[in-house]
Coordinates of C-alpha atoms and ligand atoms in Angstrom, one line a residue:
M1 CA 56.5 201.8 -39.5
F2 CA 57.7 201.3 -43.1
R3 CA 54.6 200.9 -45.3
V4 CA 54.7 199.2 -48.7
A5 CA 51.7 199.2 -51.1
V6 CA 51.7 196.2 -53.5
I7 CA 49.5 197.1 -56.5
G8 CA 48.4 194.0 -58.4
A9 CA 48.8 191.7 -55.4
S10 CA 46.3 189.1 -56.9
G11 CA 48.6 188.4 -59.9
L12 CA 51.3 185.8 -60.5
L13 CA 54.1 188.1 -59.4
G14 CA 52.2 190.3 -56.9
R15 CA 51.2 187.3 -54.8
A16 CA 54.9 186.2 -54.5
V17 CA 55.9 189.7 -53.5
V18 CA 53.2 190.0 -50.8
R19 CA 54.3 186.6 -49.5
E20 CA 57.9 187.6 -49.3
L21 CA 57.2 191.0 -47.7
A22 CA 54.9 189.5 -45.1
A23 CA 57.9 187.8 -43.6
V24 CA 59.4 191.2 -42.7
T25 CA 57.8 191.6 -39.3
D26 CA 58.3 195.4 -38.9
W27 CA 56.9 196.4 -42.3
Q28 CA 53.2 197.0 -43.1
V29 CA 52.1 195.6 -46.5
V30 CA 49.0 197.1 -48.2
P31 CA 48.0 194.8 -51.1
T32 CA 45.5 195.9 -53.8
A33 CA 43.7 193.9 -56.4
F34 CA 41.0 194.6 -59.0
R35 CA 38.9 191.6 -60.1
H36 CA 40.5 188.7 -58.2
G37 CA 41.2 190.0 -54.7
G38 CA 40.4 188.4 -51.4
P39 CA 39.5 189.9 -48.1
Q40 CA 43.1 191.0 -47.5
E41 CA 43.3 193.2 -50.6
A42 CA 41.9 196.7 -51.2
V43 CA 40.0 197.1 -54.5
L44 CA 41.7 199.6 -56.7
D45 CA 41.2 200.2 -60.4
V46 CA 44.5 201.8 -61.4
R47 CA 42.9 203.4 -64.5
D48 CA 41.0 205.7 -62.2
A49 CA 43.4 208.5 -61.4
H50 CA 41.2 209.9 -58.6
A51 CA 41.0 206.5 -56.9
V52 CA 44.8 206.1 -57.2
N53 CA 45.3 209.5 -55.6
A54 CA 42.8 208.8 -52.8
F55 CA 44.5 205.4 -52.2
V56 CA 48.0 206.9 -51.9
E57 CA 46.7 209.7 -49.6
R58 CA 44.8 207.3 -47.4
E59 CA 47.4 204.6 -47.1
A60 CA 50.4 206.9 -47.1
P61 CA 52.9 204.3 -48.4
D62 CA 56.7 204.9 -48.2
A63 CA 57.1 202.7 -51.2
I64 CA 54.9 201.3 -54.0
V65 CA 55.5 198.1 -55.9
L66 CA 53.5 198.2 -59.1
A67 CA 52.8 194.7 -60.5
A68 CA 49.4 195.5 -62.1
A69 CA 49.5 195.4 -65.9
E70 CA 48.0 193.9 -69.0
R71 CA 50.8 191.4 -69.8
R72 CA 49.1 189.2 -72.5
P73 CA 50.7 190.2 -75.8
D74 CA 47.7 189.0 -77.9
V75 CA 45.2 191.0 -75.8
C76 CA 47.4 194.1 -76.1
E77 CA 47.7 193.6 -79.9
H78 CA 43.9 193.5 -80.3
D79 CA 43.2 196.4 -78.0
P80 CA 46.3 198.7 -77.8
A81 CA 44.2 201.5 -76.3
A82 CA 43.1 199.4 -73.3
A83 CA 46.7 198.2 -72.9
R84 CA 48.0 201.8 -72.8
A85 CA 45.3 202.7 -70.2
L86 CA 46.8 200.1 -67.8
N87 CA 50.5 199.9 -68.9
V88 CA 51.1 203.7 -69.5
D89 CA 48.4 206.0 -68.2
A90 CA 48.0 204.2 -64.9
V91 CA 51.8 204.1 -64.3
R92 CA 51.8 207.9 -64.8
S93 CA 49.0 208.5 -62.3
I94 CA 50.6 206.2 -59.7
A95 CA 54.0 208.0 -60.2
T96 CA 52.3 211.4 -59.8
A97 CA 50.5 210.4 -56.6
A98 CA 53.7 208.8 -55.2
R99 CA 55.8 211.9 -56.0
Q100 CA 53.4 214.1 -54.1
R101 CA 53.7 211.8 -51.1
G102 CA 57.5 211.3 -51.5
A103 CA 57.1 207.5 -52.0
W104 CA 59.6 205.4 -54.0
V105 CA 58.0 203.5 -56.9
L106 CA 59.3 200.2 -58.2
S107 CA 57.4 199.4 -61.5
I108 CA 57.8 196.1 -63.3
S109 CA 58.6 196.1 -67.0
T110 CA 59.5 193.4 -69.5
D111 CA 62.3 192.1 -71.8
Y112 CA 59.8 192.6 -74.7
V113 CA 60.9 196.3 -74.8
F114 CA 63.8 194.9 -76.9
D115 CA 63.6 193.3 -80.4
G116 CA 65.5 190.2 -79.5
T117 CA 68.0 190.4 -82.4
E118 CA 71.2 191.3 -80.4
P119 CA 71.3 189.7 -77.0
P120 CA 72.3 190.1 -74.2
Y121 CA 70.7 193.5 -73.5
D122 CA 72.2 196.0 -71.2
I123 CA 70.0 198.6 -69.3
D124 CA 71.3 201.3 -71.7
D125 CA 70.7 199.4 -75.0
T126 CA 68.1 201.0 -77.3
P127 CA 64.7 199.4 -76.9
N128 CA 62.8 198.5 -80.1
P129 CA 59.6 196.6 -79.2
L130 CA 58.0 194.4 -81.8
N131 CA 54.5 194.3 -80.5
A132 CA 51.9 196.5 -78.7
Y133 CA 52.6 194.9 -75.3
G134 CA 56.3 195.8 -75.5
Q135 CA 55.5 199.3 -76.9
S136 CA 53.0 200.0 -74.1
K137 CA 55.5 198.8 -71.4
L138 CA 58.2 200.9 -72.9
E139 CA 56.0 204.0 -72.8
G140 CA 55.1 203.0 -69.2
E141 CA 58.8 203.0 -68.3
R142 CA 59.1 206.5 -69.8
A143 CA 56.0 207.8 -68.1
L144 CA 57.4 206.6 -64.7
L145 CA 60.9 208.0 -65.1
E146 CA 59.6 211.3 -66.6
T147 CA 57.2 211.8 -63.6
S148 CA 59.5 210.9 -60.7
D149 CA 63.2 210.5 -60.1
N150 CA 62.5 208.5 -57.0
A151 CA 61.6 205.4 -59.0
L152 CA 62.9 202.2 -60.5
V153 CA 61.9 200.3 -63.6
L154 CA 62.7 196.6 -63.1
R155 CA 62.7 194.6 -66.4
L156 CA 62.0 190.9 -66.1
P157 CA 61.7 188.0 -68.6
L158 CA 59.2 185.1 -68.7
L159 CA 57.9 184.4 -65.2
Y160 CA 56.8 181.3 -63.5
G161 CA 56.1 180.4 -59.9
P162 CA 53.2 179.3 -57.6
I163 CA 50.0 179.5 -59.7
V164 CA 46.3 179.3 -59.2
G165 CA 45.9 177.3 -62.5
W166 CA 48.1 176.1 -65.4
H167 CA 47.0 179.1 -67.6
E168 CA 48.6 181.7 -65.3
S169 CA 52.1 181.5 -66.6
A170 CA 53.4 180.8 -70.1
V171 CA 55.6 178.0 -68.6
T172 CA 52.8 176.1 -66.9
S173 CA 50.3 176.8 -69.7
L174 CA 52.2 174.1 -71.7
V175 CA 51.2 171.4 -69.2
P176 CA 47.8 170.4 -70.7
A177 CA 49.2 169.9 -74.2
I178 CA 52.2 167.9 -72.8
V179 CA 49.9 165.6 -70.8
A180 CA 47.5 165.2 -73.7
S181 CA 50.4 164.2 -76.0
A182 CA 51.2 161.3 -73.7
Q183 CA 47.8 159.6 -74.2
P184 CA 47.9 156.5 -76.4
G185 CA 47.4 157.4 -80.0
A186 CA 47.5 161.2 -79.4
P187 CA 49.3 163.4 -81.9
A188 CA 52.6 165.0 -80.9
A189 CA 52.3 168.5 -79.3
P190 CA 54.0 171.3 -81.3
M191 CA 56.3 173.4 -79.2
D192 CA 58.2 176.6 -80.3
A193 CA 62.0 175.8 -80.7
W194 CA 62.8 179.1 -82.3
A195 CA 62.7 181.7 -79.4
T196 CA 65.0 181.5 -76.4
R197 CA 63.6 182.4 -73.0
Y198 CA 65.1 182.7 -69.6
P199 CA 62.3 181.5 -67.2
T200 CA 62.5 183.4 -63.9
F201 CA 61.0 182.2 -60.7
T202 CA 58.6 184.7 -59.0
P203 CA 59.8 183.9 -55.4
D204 CA 63.3 184.8 -56.6
V205 CA 62.0 188.1 -58.0
A206 CA 60.1 188.8 -54.8
F207 CA 63.3 188.2 -52.8
L208 CA 65.1 190.7 -55.0
I209 CA 62.3 193.2 -54.6
R210 CA 62.6 192.8 -50.8
E211 CA 66.3 193.6 -51.1
L212 CA 65.5 196.7 -53.2
L213 CA 63.0 197.9 -50.7
L214 CA 65.5 197.4 -47.9
R215 CA 68.0 199.6 -49.8
F216 CA 65.4 202.3 -50.2
A217 CA 64.5 202.0 -46.4
D218 CA 68.2 202.3 -45.6
G219 CA 68.4 205.6 -47.7
A220 CA 70.3 204.1 -50.6
P221 CA 67.6 203.5 -53.2
V222 CA 68.3 202.0 -56.6
C223 CA 66.7 204.3 -59.2
G224 CA 66.4 204.4 -63.0
V225 CA 66.4 201.1 -64.9
A226 CA 67.5 197.7 -63.6
Q227 CA 67.1 194.2 -65.0
W228 CA 66.9 190.7 -63.6
S229 CA 66.8 187.4 -65.4
G230 CA 67.1 183.7 -64.8
D231 CA 70.3 182.3 -66.3
E232 CA 69.1 179.1 -68.0
P233 CA 68.3 179.6 -71.7
M234 CA 65.5 177.5 -73.0
T235 CA 63.1 177.4 -75.9
K236 CA 59.5 176.4 -75.1
Y237 CA 60.4 173.0 -76.6
D238 CA 63.2 172.7 -74.0
I239 CA 60.8 173.9 -71.2
A240 CA 58.2 171.3 -72.3
Q241 CA 60.8 168.5 -72.1
R242 CA 61.7 169.5 -68.6
L243 CA 58.1 169.8 -67.6
A244 CA 57.4 166.3 -69.0
Q245 CA 60.3 164.9 -67.0
A246 CA 59.2 166.6 -63.8
L247 CA 55.6 165.4 -64.4
G248 CA 56.9 161.9 -65.1
V249 CA 54.9 161.6 -68.4
Q250 CA 56.1 160.2 -71.8
A251 CA 55.2 163.3 -73.8
R252 CA 55.4 163.3 -77.6
L253 CA 56.7 166.8 -78.5
L254 CA 57.3 168.3 -82.0
A255 CA 59.9 171.0 -82.2
Q256 CA 58.7 174.0 -84.3
P257 CA 61.7 175.7 -85.9
T258 CA 59.9 178.8 -87.0
P259 CA 57.6 181.2 -85.0
T260 CA 53.9 180.2 -85.0
D261 CA 52.4 183.1 -82.9
S262 CA 50.2 185.6 -84.7
T263 CA 51.5 188.4 -82.5
P264 CA 55.2 189.0 -83.3
R265 CA 57.6 188.1 -80.5
P266 CA 61.3 188.7 -80.1
R267 CA 63.7 185.8 -80.6
D268 CA 66.1 186.3 -77.7
C269 CA 66.0 189.2 -75.2
H270 CA 68.5 187.9 -72.6
L271 CA 68.6 190.7 -70.0
D272 CA 72.0 191.6 -68.6
S273 CA 71.5 191.6 -64.8
S274 CA 74.9 193.0 -63.9
R275 CA 73.8 196.3 -62.3
L276 CA 72.0 194.4 -59.5
E277 CA 74.6 191.6 -59.4
A278 CA 77.3 194.2 -58.8
L279 CA 75.3 195.3 -55.7
G280 CA 75.4 191.7 -54.5
M281 CA 71.6 191.4 -54.9
G282 CA 69.3 188.6 -56.1
R283 CA 69.3 184.8 -56.1
R284 CA 68.5 182.2 -58.7
T285 CA 66.7 178.9 -57.9
P286 CA 67.6 176.2 -60.5
F287 CA 64.6 175.7 -62.9
D288 CA 64.2 171.9 -62.3
A289 CA 63.9 172.4 -58.5
A290 CA 61.6 175.4 -58.8
I291 CA 59.3 173.9 -61.3
R292 CA 58.9 170.7 -59.3
A293 CA 57.8 172.8 -56.3
V294 CA 55.2 174.6 -58.5
L295 CA 53.9 171.3 -60.1
D296 CA 53.7 169.5 -56.8
A297 CA 50.8 171.7 -55.7
F298 CA 48.6 170.2 -58.5
T299 CA 47.5 166.8 -59.8
I300 CA 48.4 166.1 -63.4
S301 CA 44.9 167.0 -64.5
G302 CA 45.2 170.5 -62.9
E303 CA 43.4 170.0 -59.6
R304 CA 44.9 171.6 -56.6
R305 CA 46.2 169.0 -54.2
Ligands
NAP401 N1 54.1 187.0 -66.5 C1 55.3 187.1 -67.2 O1 55.8 186.2 -67.8 C2 55.9 188.5 -67.2 C3 57.2 188.6 -67.9 C4 57.8 189.8 -67.9 C5 57.3 190.9 -67.2 N2 56.0 190.8 -66.6 C6 55.5 191.9 -65.9 O2 55.3 191.6 -64.6 C7 54.2 192.3 -64.0 C8 53.3 191.3 -63.3 O3 52.8 190.4 -64.2 P1 52.0 189.1 -63.8 O4 52.4 188.0 -64.6 O5 52.0 189.0 -62.3 O6 50.5 189.6 -64.3 P2 49.1 188.9 -63.9 O7 49.3 187.6 -63.2 O8 48.4 189.0 -65.2 O9 48.5 190.0 -62.9 C9 48.1 191.2 -63.3 C10 47.7 192.0 -62.1 O10 47.2 193.3 -62.6 C11 45.9 193.5 -61.9 N3 45.1 194.4 -62.7 C12 44.6 194.2 -63.9 N4 43.8 195.2 -64.3 C13 43.8 196.1 -63.3 C14 43.2 197.4 -63.0 N5 42.4 198.0 -64.0 N6 43.4 198.0 -61.8 C15 44.2 197.4 -60.9 N7 44.8 196.2 -61.1 C16 44.6 195.6 -62.2 C17 45.3 192.2 -61.7 O11 44.3 192.3 -60.7 P3 43.0 191.3 -60.7 O12 43.4 190.0 -61.2 O13 42.5 191.3 -59.3 O14 42.0 192.0 -61.6 C18 46.5 191.4 -61.3 O15 46.8 191.5 -59.9 C19 53.6 193.1 -65.2 O16 54.1 194.4 -65.2 C20 54.1 192.3 -66.4 O17 54.1 193.2 -67.5 C21 55.4 189.6 -66.6

């Protein structure tokens, strides 16, 4: 039986991947988590190379999807060493263990490996990360591809999808400020209108990952670097307007024409997805339909329905 380990199965993307793969009846999915797992997930600290090795030997996966990471730019900026332990060193130990076992590794990376000055970005364009997060993910890409040639880096942009709370995605984290701005007498909520993002729906990424795993299982793996992106450009101000419409609130939003983040972020990292499109892979759910499905699971004050 084809066995797939999903490392980071408790996260925003990992949950969507496990959900998608569970629908493939003749595959066995082995999910892992660290601090937020449930009874289904094995506990694995990917910073512990011995534990990683023991896990791969014990579970003998044919393929590993690596979705564990430190993905918060501000956290990475304040503690780059901790970010490297997770985003670089752990990738290398997983790739080493996978190579010994002959397992294919699909590791998730980010559009933040680019500086955002000359979009769109092809897979061969030169990375130039602006912050510690992007730098650590770029080094993680290199650690993977230096260690194993049976591996794929999949770069993705801003993600949103089914959540456990508003904070979990940089899309839904805008909701509390949008709702507050609609209260009588409340000040307008400032929203970044400088950087362009391409919000990408986690169930669509999970669908793509299932297609990539199928190709590996069929003996035609995609290796090296690939990219996938939603195709609707939006600033956070645009996203907030569409969220307000979906929530049915009269939000008061203030467009911020210059960046306000303390951690530098790229302006527009549109990822060219043509390598995977040429293989006939992937799907894109329109933002308005997808975000309504995400919001419908919660009340406006953030309680789960
Ligand atoms: N979110 C985005 O907008 C976005 C955009 C582009 C690329 N990406 C990339 O997509 C991937 C998935 O991101 P995400 O948004 O799903 O992240 P997330 O929601 O923050 O989830 C992170 C996952 O990493 C696990 N983890 C953290 N420390 C760990 C450790 N020491 N050992 C093992 N597991 C550990 C967490 O497990 P516990 O919670 O159980 O501790 C969780 O399952 C990452 O590679 C990220 O860089 C994300």
